[in-house]
XYZ file of C-alpha atoms in Angstrom:
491
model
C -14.525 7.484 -21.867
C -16.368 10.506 -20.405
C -16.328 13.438 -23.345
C -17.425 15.823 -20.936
C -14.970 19.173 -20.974
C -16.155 19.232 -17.032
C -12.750 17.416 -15.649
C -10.626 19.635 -17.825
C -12.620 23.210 -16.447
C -12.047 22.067 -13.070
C -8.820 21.189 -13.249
C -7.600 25.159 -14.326
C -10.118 26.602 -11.668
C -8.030 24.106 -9.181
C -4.710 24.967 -10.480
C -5.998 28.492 -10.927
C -6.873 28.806 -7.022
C -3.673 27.010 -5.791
C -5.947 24.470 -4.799
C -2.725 21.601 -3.754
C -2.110 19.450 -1.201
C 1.253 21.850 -0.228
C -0.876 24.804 -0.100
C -3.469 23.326 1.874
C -0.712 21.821 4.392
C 0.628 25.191 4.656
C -2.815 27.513 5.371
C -3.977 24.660 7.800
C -0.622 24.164 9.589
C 0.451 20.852 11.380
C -2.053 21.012 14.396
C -5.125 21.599 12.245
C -4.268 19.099 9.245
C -3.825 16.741 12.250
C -7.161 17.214 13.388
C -8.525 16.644 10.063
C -7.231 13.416 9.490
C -9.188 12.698 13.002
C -12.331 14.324 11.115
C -12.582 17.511 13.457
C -13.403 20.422 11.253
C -13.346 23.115 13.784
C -9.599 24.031 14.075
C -10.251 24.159 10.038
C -12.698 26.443 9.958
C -11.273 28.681 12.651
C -8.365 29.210 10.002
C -10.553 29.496 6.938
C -12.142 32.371 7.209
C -10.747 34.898 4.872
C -12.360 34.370 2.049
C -9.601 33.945 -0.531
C -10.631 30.788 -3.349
C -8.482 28.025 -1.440
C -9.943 29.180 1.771
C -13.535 28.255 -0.209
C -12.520 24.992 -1.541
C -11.236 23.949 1.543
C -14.406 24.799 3.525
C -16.507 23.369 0.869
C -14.557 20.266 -0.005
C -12.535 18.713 2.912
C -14.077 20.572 5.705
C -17.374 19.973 4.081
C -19.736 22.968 5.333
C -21.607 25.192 2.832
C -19.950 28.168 1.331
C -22.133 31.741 -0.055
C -22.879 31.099 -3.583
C -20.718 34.322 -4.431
C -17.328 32.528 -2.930
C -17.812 29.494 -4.336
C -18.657 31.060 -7.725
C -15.337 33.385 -7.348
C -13.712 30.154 -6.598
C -14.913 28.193 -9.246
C -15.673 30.574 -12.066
C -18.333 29.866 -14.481
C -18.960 26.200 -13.222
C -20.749 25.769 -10.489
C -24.006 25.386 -12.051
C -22.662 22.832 -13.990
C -20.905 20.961 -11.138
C -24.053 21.126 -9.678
C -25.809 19.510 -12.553
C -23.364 16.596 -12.567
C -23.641 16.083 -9.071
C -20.471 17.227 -7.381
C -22.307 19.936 -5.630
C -25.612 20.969 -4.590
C -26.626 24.647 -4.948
C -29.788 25.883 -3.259
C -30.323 29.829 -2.362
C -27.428 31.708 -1.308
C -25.511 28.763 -0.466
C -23.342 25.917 -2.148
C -22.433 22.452 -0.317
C -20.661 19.371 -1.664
C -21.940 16.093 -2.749
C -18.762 15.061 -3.811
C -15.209 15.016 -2.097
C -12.532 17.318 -4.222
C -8.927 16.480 -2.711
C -5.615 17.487 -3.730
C -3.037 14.390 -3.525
C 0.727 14.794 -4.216
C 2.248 11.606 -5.770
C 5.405 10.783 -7.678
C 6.118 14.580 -7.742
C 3.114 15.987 -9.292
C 0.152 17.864 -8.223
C -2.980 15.401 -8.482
C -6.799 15.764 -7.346
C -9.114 12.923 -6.201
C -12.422 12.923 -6.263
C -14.673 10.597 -4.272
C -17.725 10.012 -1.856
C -17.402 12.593 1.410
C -15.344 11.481 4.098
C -17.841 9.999 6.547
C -17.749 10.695 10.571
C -17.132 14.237 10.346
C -17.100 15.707 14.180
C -18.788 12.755 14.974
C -21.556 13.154 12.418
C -23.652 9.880 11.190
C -21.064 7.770 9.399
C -23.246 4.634 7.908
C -22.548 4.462 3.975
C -24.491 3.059 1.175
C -23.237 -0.080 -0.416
C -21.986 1.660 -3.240
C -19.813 3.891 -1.466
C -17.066 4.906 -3.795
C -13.971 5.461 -0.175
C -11.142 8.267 -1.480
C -7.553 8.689 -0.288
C -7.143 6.253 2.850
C -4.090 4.318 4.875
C -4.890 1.696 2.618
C -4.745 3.261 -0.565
C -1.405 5.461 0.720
C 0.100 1.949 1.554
C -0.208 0.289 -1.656
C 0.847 3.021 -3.634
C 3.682 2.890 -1.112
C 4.177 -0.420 -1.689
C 4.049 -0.622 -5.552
C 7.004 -1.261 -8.125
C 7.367 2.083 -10.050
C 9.948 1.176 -12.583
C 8.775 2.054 -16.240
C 6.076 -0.727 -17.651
C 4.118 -1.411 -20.712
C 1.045 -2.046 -19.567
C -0.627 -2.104 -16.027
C -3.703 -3.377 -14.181
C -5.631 -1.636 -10.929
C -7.506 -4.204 -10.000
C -10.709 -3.174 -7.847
C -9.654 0.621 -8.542
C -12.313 2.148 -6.178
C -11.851 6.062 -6.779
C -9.057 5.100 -9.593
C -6.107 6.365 -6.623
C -3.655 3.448 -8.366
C -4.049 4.290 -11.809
C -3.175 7.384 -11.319
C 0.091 6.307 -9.977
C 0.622 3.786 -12.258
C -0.111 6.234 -15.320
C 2.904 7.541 -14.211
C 5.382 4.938 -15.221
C 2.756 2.739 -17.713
C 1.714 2.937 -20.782
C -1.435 1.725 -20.781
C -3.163 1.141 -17.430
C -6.353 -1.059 -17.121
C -8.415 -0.113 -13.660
C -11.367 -2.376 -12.873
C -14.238 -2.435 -10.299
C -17.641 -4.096 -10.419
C -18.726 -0.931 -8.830
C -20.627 1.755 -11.475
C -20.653 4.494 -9.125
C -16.482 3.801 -8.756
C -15.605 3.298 -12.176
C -17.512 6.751 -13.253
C -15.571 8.411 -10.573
C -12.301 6.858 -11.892
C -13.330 7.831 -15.343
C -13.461 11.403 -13.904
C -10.279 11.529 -11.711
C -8.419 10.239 -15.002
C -9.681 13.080 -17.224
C -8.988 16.081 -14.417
C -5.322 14.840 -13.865
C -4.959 14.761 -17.783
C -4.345 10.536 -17.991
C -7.377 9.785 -19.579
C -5.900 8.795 -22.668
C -3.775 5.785 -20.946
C -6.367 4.557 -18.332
C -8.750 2.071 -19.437
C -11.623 1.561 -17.420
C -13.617 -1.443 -17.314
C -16.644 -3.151 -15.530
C -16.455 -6.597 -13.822
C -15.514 -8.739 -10.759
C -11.646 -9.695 -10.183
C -10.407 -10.976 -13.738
C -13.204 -11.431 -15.638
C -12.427 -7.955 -17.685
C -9.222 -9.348 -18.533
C -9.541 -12.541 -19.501
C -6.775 -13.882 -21.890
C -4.442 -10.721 -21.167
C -0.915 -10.355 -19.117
C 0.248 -7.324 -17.611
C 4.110 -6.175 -16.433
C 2.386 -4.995 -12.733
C -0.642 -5.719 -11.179
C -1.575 -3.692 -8.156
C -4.573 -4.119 -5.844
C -6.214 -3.597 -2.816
C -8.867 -5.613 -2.807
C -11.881 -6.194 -0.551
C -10.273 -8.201 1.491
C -12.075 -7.586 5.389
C -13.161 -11.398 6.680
C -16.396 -11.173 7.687
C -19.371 -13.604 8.352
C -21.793 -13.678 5.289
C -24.651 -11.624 6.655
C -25.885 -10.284 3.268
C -24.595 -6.917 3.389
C -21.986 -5.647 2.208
C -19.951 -2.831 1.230
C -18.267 -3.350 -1.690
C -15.622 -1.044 -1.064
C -14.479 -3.434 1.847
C -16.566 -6.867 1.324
C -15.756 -9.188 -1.452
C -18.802 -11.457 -0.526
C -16.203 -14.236 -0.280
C -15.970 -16.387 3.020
C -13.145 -15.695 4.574
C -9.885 -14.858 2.973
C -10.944 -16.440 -0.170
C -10.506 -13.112 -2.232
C -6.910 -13.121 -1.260
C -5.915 -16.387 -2.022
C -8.278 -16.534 -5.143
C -6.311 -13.383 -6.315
C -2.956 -14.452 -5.549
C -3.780 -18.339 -6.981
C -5.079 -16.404 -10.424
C -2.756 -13.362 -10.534
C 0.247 -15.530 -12.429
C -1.843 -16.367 -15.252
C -2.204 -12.557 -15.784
C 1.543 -11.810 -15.615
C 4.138 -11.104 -18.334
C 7.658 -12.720 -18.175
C 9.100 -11.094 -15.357
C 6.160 -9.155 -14.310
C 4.848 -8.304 -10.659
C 1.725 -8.968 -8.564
C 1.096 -6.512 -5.668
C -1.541 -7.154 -3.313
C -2.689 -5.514 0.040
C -4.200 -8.179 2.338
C -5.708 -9.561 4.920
C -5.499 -13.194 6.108
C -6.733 -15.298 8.718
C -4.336 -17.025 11.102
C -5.861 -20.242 12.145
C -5.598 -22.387 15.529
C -2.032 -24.039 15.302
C -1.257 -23.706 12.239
C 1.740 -21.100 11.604
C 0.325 -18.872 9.532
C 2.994 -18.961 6.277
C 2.514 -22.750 6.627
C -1.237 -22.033 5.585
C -0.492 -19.087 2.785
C 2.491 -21.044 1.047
C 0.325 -23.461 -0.911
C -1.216 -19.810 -2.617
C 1.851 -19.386 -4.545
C 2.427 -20.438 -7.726
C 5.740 -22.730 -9.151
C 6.621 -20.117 -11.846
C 6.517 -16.987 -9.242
C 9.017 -15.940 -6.423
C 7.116 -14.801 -3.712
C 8.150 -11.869 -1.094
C 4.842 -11.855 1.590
C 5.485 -9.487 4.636
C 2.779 -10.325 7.948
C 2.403 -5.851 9.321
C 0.265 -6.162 11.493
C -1.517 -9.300 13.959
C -5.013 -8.600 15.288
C -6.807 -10.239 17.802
C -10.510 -10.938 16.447
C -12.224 -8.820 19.557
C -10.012 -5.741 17.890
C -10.689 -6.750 13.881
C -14.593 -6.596 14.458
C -14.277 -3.178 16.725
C -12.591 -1.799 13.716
C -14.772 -2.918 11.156
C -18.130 -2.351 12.514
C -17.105 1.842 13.500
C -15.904 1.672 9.998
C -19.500 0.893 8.789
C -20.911 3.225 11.511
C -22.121 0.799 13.500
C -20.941 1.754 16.413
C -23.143 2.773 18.770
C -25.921 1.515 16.212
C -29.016 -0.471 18.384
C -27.916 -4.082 16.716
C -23.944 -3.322 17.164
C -23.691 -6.034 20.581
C -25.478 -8.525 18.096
C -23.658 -7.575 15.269
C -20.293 -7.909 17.638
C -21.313 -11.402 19.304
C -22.442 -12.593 15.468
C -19.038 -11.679 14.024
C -17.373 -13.116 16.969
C -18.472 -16.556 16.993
C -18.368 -16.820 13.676
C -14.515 -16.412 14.462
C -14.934 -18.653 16.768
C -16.703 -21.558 14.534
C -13.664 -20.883 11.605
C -11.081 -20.907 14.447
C -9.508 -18.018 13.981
C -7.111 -16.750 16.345
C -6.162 -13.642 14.479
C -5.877 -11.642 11.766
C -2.977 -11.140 9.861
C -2.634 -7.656 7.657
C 0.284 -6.954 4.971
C 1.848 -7.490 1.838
C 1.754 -10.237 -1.131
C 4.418 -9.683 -3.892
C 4.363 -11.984 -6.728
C 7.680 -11.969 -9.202
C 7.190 -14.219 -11.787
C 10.100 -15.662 -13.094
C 9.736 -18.459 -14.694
C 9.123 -22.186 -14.281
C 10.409 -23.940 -11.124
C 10.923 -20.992 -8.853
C 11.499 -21.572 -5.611
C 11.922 -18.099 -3.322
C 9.516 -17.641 -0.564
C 9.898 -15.300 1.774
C 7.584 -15.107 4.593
C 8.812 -12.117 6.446
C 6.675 -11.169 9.934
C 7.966 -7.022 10.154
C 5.676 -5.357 12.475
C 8.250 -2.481 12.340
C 9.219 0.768 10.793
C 10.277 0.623 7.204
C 11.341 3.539 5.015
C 8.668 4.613 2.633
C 8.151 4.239 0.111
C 9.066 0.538 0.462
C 8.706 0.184 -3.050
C 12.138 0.020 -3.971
C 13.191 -2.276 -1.408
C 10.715 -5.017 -2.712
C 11.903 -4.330 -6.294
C 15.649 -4.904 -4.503
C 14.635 -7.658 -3.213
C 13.881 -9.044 -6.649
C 16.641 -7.749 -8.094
C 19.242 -10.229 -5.474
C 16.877 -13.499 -7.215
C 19.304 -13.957 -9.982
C 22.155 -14.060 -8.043
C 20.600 -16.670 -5.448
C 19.345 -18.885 -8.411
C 22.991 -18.670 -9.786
C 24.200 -19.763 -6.465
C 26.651 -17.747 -4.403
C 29.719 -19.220 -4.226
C 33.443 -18.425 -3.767
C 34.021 -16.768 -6.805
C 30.980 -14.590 -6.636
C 32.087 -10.525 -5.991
C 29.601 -8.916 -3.782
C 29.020 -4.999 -2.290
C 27.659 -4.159 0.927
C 24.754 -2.128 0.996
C 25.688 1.819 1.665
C 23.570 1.821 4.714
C 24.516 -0.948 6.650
C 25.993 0.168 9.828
C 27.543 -2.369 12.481
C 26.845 -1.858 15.862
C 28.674 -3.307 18.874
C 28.224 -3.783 22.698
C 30.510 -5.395 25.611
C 32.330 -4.327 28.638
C 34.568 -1.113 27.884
C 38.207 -1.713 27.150
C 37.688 -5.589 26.092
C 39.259 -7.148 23.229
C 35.849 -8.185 21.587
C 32.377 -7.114 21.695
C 30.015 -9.264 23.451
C 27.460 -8.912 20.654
C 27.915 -7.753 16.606
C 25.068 -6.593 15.314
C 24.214 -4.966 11.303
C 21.467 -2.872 10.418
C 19.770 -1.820 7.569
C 18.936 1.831 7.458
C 16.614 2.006 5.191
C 14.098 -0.324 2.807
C 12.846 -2.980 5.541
C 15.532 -1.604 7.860
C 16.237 -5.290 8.742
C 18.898 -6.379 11.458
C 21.099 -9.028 11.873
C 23.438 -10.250 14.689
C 26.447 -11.945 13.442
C 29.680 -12.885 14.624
C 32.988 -11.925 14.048
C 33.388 -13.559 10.774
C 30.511 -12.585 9.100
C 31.390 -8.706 10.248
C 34.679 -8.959 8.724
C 33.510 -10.358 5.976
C 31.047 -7.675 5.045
C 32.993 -5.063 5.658
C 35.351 -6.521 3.267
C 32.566 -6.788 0.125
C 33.826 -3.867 -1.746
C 32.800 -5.768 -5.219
C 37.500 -6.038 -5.855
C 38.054 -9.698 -3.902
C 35.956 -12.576 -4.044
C 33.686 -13.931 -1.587
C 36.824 -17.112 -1.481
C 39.539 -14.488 -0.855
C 37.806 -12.472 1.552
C 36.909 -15.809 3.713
C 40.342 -16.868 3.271
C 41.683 -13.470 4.188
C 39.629 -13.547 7.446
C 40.336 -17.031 8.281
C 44.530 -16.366 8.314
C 43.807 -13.302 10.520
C 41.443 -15.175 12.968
C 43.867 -18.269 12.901
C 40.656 -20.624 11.319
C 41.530 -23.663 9.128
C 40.502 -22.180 5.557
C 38.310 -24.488 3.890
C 36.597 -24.967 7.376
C 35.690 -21.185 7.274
C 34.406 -21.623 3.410
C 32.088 -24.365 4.229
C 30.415 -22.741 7.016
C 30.340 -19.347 6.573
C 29.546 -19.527 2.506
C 25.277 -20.712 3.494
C 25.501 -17.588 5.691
C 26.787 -15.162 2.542
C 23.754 -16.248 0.555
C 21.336 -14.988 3.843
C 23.413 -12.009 3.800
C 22.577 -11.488 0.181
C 18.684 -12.699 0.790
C 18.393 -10.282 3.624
C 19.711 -7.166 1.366
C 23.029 -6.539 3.746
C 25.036 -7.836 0.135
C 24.508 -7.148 -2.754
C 26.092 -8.143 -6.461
C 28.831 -6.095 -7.530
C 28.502 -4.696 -10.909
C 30.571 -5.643 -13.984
């Protein structure tokens, strides 16, 4: 643990300055921010010119041009020799410019600041990166913490923790957190992020690859995004991105070894990709990753073709452009080619574990919207386990969720709608077309009747034979309750 006082200076010259990610939102408006997040700078700089200490640590840190020594040093009183002599700046006459990216971050209603490598690519500036590259804030990193569980826990593990981004999330809700990297340059700059957002105390940061740091132990959450691009083994690699795995191997070897790691009733998160092969569905090939003592909740985002995965890739390395980029694209290609790989599949592994002989797997392909943070609608989905392992039955007293709405088309002016349809909206935002049954029935799940009453009820209005309507329509109440349109009543 750094004992430097550096993290805790900064932090009140920061706070001091008004240095947030609201304020900055607010001086750069929605156009410019826009542009930033495409790495222009000049609509930033156009509205950064008055001088005032957030106008400096904006130029200096996210627009990343030099400031005059005097408004940095009015911005960051007293320490910019010293930031300078740990490396998160470089002073020379007159002038101050970063080495490091500052950013502010707003998560789980707090005011947070990340630092990491500069952005890369800036108004089309050389974007290569050395092999250590420690990568900041990102879609990736914004989707897992998305993504992740954020009830209370004992004790939590970051796995691969890059700039530490996760365990400052998880500090939030854990007691202890455990971030790990095999990456020096990352797990300093995690040390630091820890100290300036004042969570030092409960993140422990450790060197080594995957699991190795935490051999023997079991956590209540794991989160991770790990370096999971599928890429031929050329010998480079970016550890940020490359696991120096074939394949998809770091995925499955994570998700195969995660269990081992997790407490009764604890949760595996991973972001990842996968490769879908030549004729072979691709939760066919992922299934056999799951363990028998986890439930299993693994959502397919996104589907690349391979032309589109290696385009991506290769500009994110800064190849683009780069004299060897056509052999670099052809290599990558056939390599594709040899593995037969007809796409690549990016999203979401959730691991429950609940205990020996668990059956649930969900293999869910979503490319669509979803309400975020979708963390609460995985934890949901967890939550309806107990009632499927229980079995619903006739006696079981369901609720329908609060923001199910039924919608209905058909001629105007006839006695029933051609098609019944229920969606979610929000979590997954899932829809369902049912028939008239099953939309009586859950608009009748008020948590008073029984699933048997309600089916009965329906059945006398609809002039069905009873126990008819029980044995077909009680399968369809437990997808009801799988989907998240029902849910279990409370006591």
């Amino acid at each position: 643990m750094s004992t430097s006082d550096l993290p805790a200076r900064l932090r009140a010259a920061l706070t001091v300055a008004g240095f947030t990610y609201d304020a900055v939102a607010e001086l750069l408006g929605p156009r410019t921010h826009e542009a930033l997040a495409r790495n222009e700078t000049t609509p930033g700089l156009r509205r950064t010119q008055g001088g005032s200490p957030l106008e400096t640590l904006v130029r200096l840190f996210l627009l990343q041009t030099p400031v005059e020594l005097a408004a940095a040093e009015r911005a960051l009183p007293d320490l910019v020799e010293r930031m300078a002599a740990e490396g998160l700046v470089e002073q020379t006459v007159g002038e101050v410019a970063a080495r490091l990216d500052v950013r502010p971050y707003a998560a789980d209603g707090r005011d947070l600041w990340v630092v990491s490598d500069l952005t890369p690519g800036l108004d089309g500036g050389p974007q290569a990166v050395g092999a250590d590259h420690v990568l900041g804030i990102s879609p990736a990193s914004t989707s897992l913490a998305q993504l992740t569980l954020r009830r209370p826990v004992g004790r939590a593990l970051d796995l691969g923790t890059g700039c530490g981004v996760q365990a400052l999330h998880l500090a939030t809700h854990a007691d202890r957190v455990v971030a790990t990297d095999v990456n020096r340059r990352a797990l300093w700059v995690t040390r630091f992020n820890a100290a300036l957002n004042e969570v030092a105390d409960r993140v422990d940061v450790r060197d080594g690859s995957y699991f190795e740091p935490v051999a023997g132990e079991t956590f209540d959450l794991i989160a991770t995004n790990p370096p999971f691009v599928i890429s031929p083994a050329t010998g480079e690699r970016l550890v940020y991105r490359d696991s120096g795995l074939p394949g998809d191997r770091v995925v499955e070897d994570i998700v195969r070894a995660a269990p081992t790691h997790l407490a009764d009733d604890g949760w595996c998160q991973v972001l990842a990709n996968w490769a879908v092969l030549d004729g072979r569905p691709w939760d066919e090939r992922l299934a056999p990753w799951i363990a028998d003592d986890c439930d299993a909740l693994v959502v397919q985002r996104e589907l690349l073709d391979p032309a589109a995965y290696v385009e991506l890739w290769l500009k994110d390395a800064g190849q683009h452009g780069a004299p060897d980029y056509l052999v670099r694209y052809d290599t990558w290609l056939s390599w594709f080619e040899e593995q037969g790989v007809e796409a690549i599949g990016f999203g979401w592994v959730n691991l429950h574990k609940v205990g020996a002989g668990a059956s649930r797997r969900t293999f869910l392909d979503w490319p669509y919207d979803v309400e975020q943070p979708i963390g609460p609608a995985i934890e949901a989905w967890g939550g309806a386990g107990p009632v499927l392992a229980a079995g619903v039955g006739a006696d079981a007293r369901l609720t329908t969720r609060e923001d199910v709405r039924q919608e209905t088309t058909g001629p105007v002016g006839a006695e029933d709608p051609e098609t019944i349809v229920l969606r979610q909206q929000r979590g997954l935002r899932r829809a369902r077309q049912v028939d008239t049954v099953e939309a009586a029935l859950v608009g009748a799940c008020d948590g008073e009747l029984t699933v048997g009453q309600i089916l009965d009820a329906v059945a006398q209005l609809l002039d069905r034979d009873a126990a008819e309507t029980r044995a077909t329509y009680l399968p369809v109440v437990g997808e009801l309750v799988e989907e998240g349109f029902l849910t279990a009543a409370r006591p």
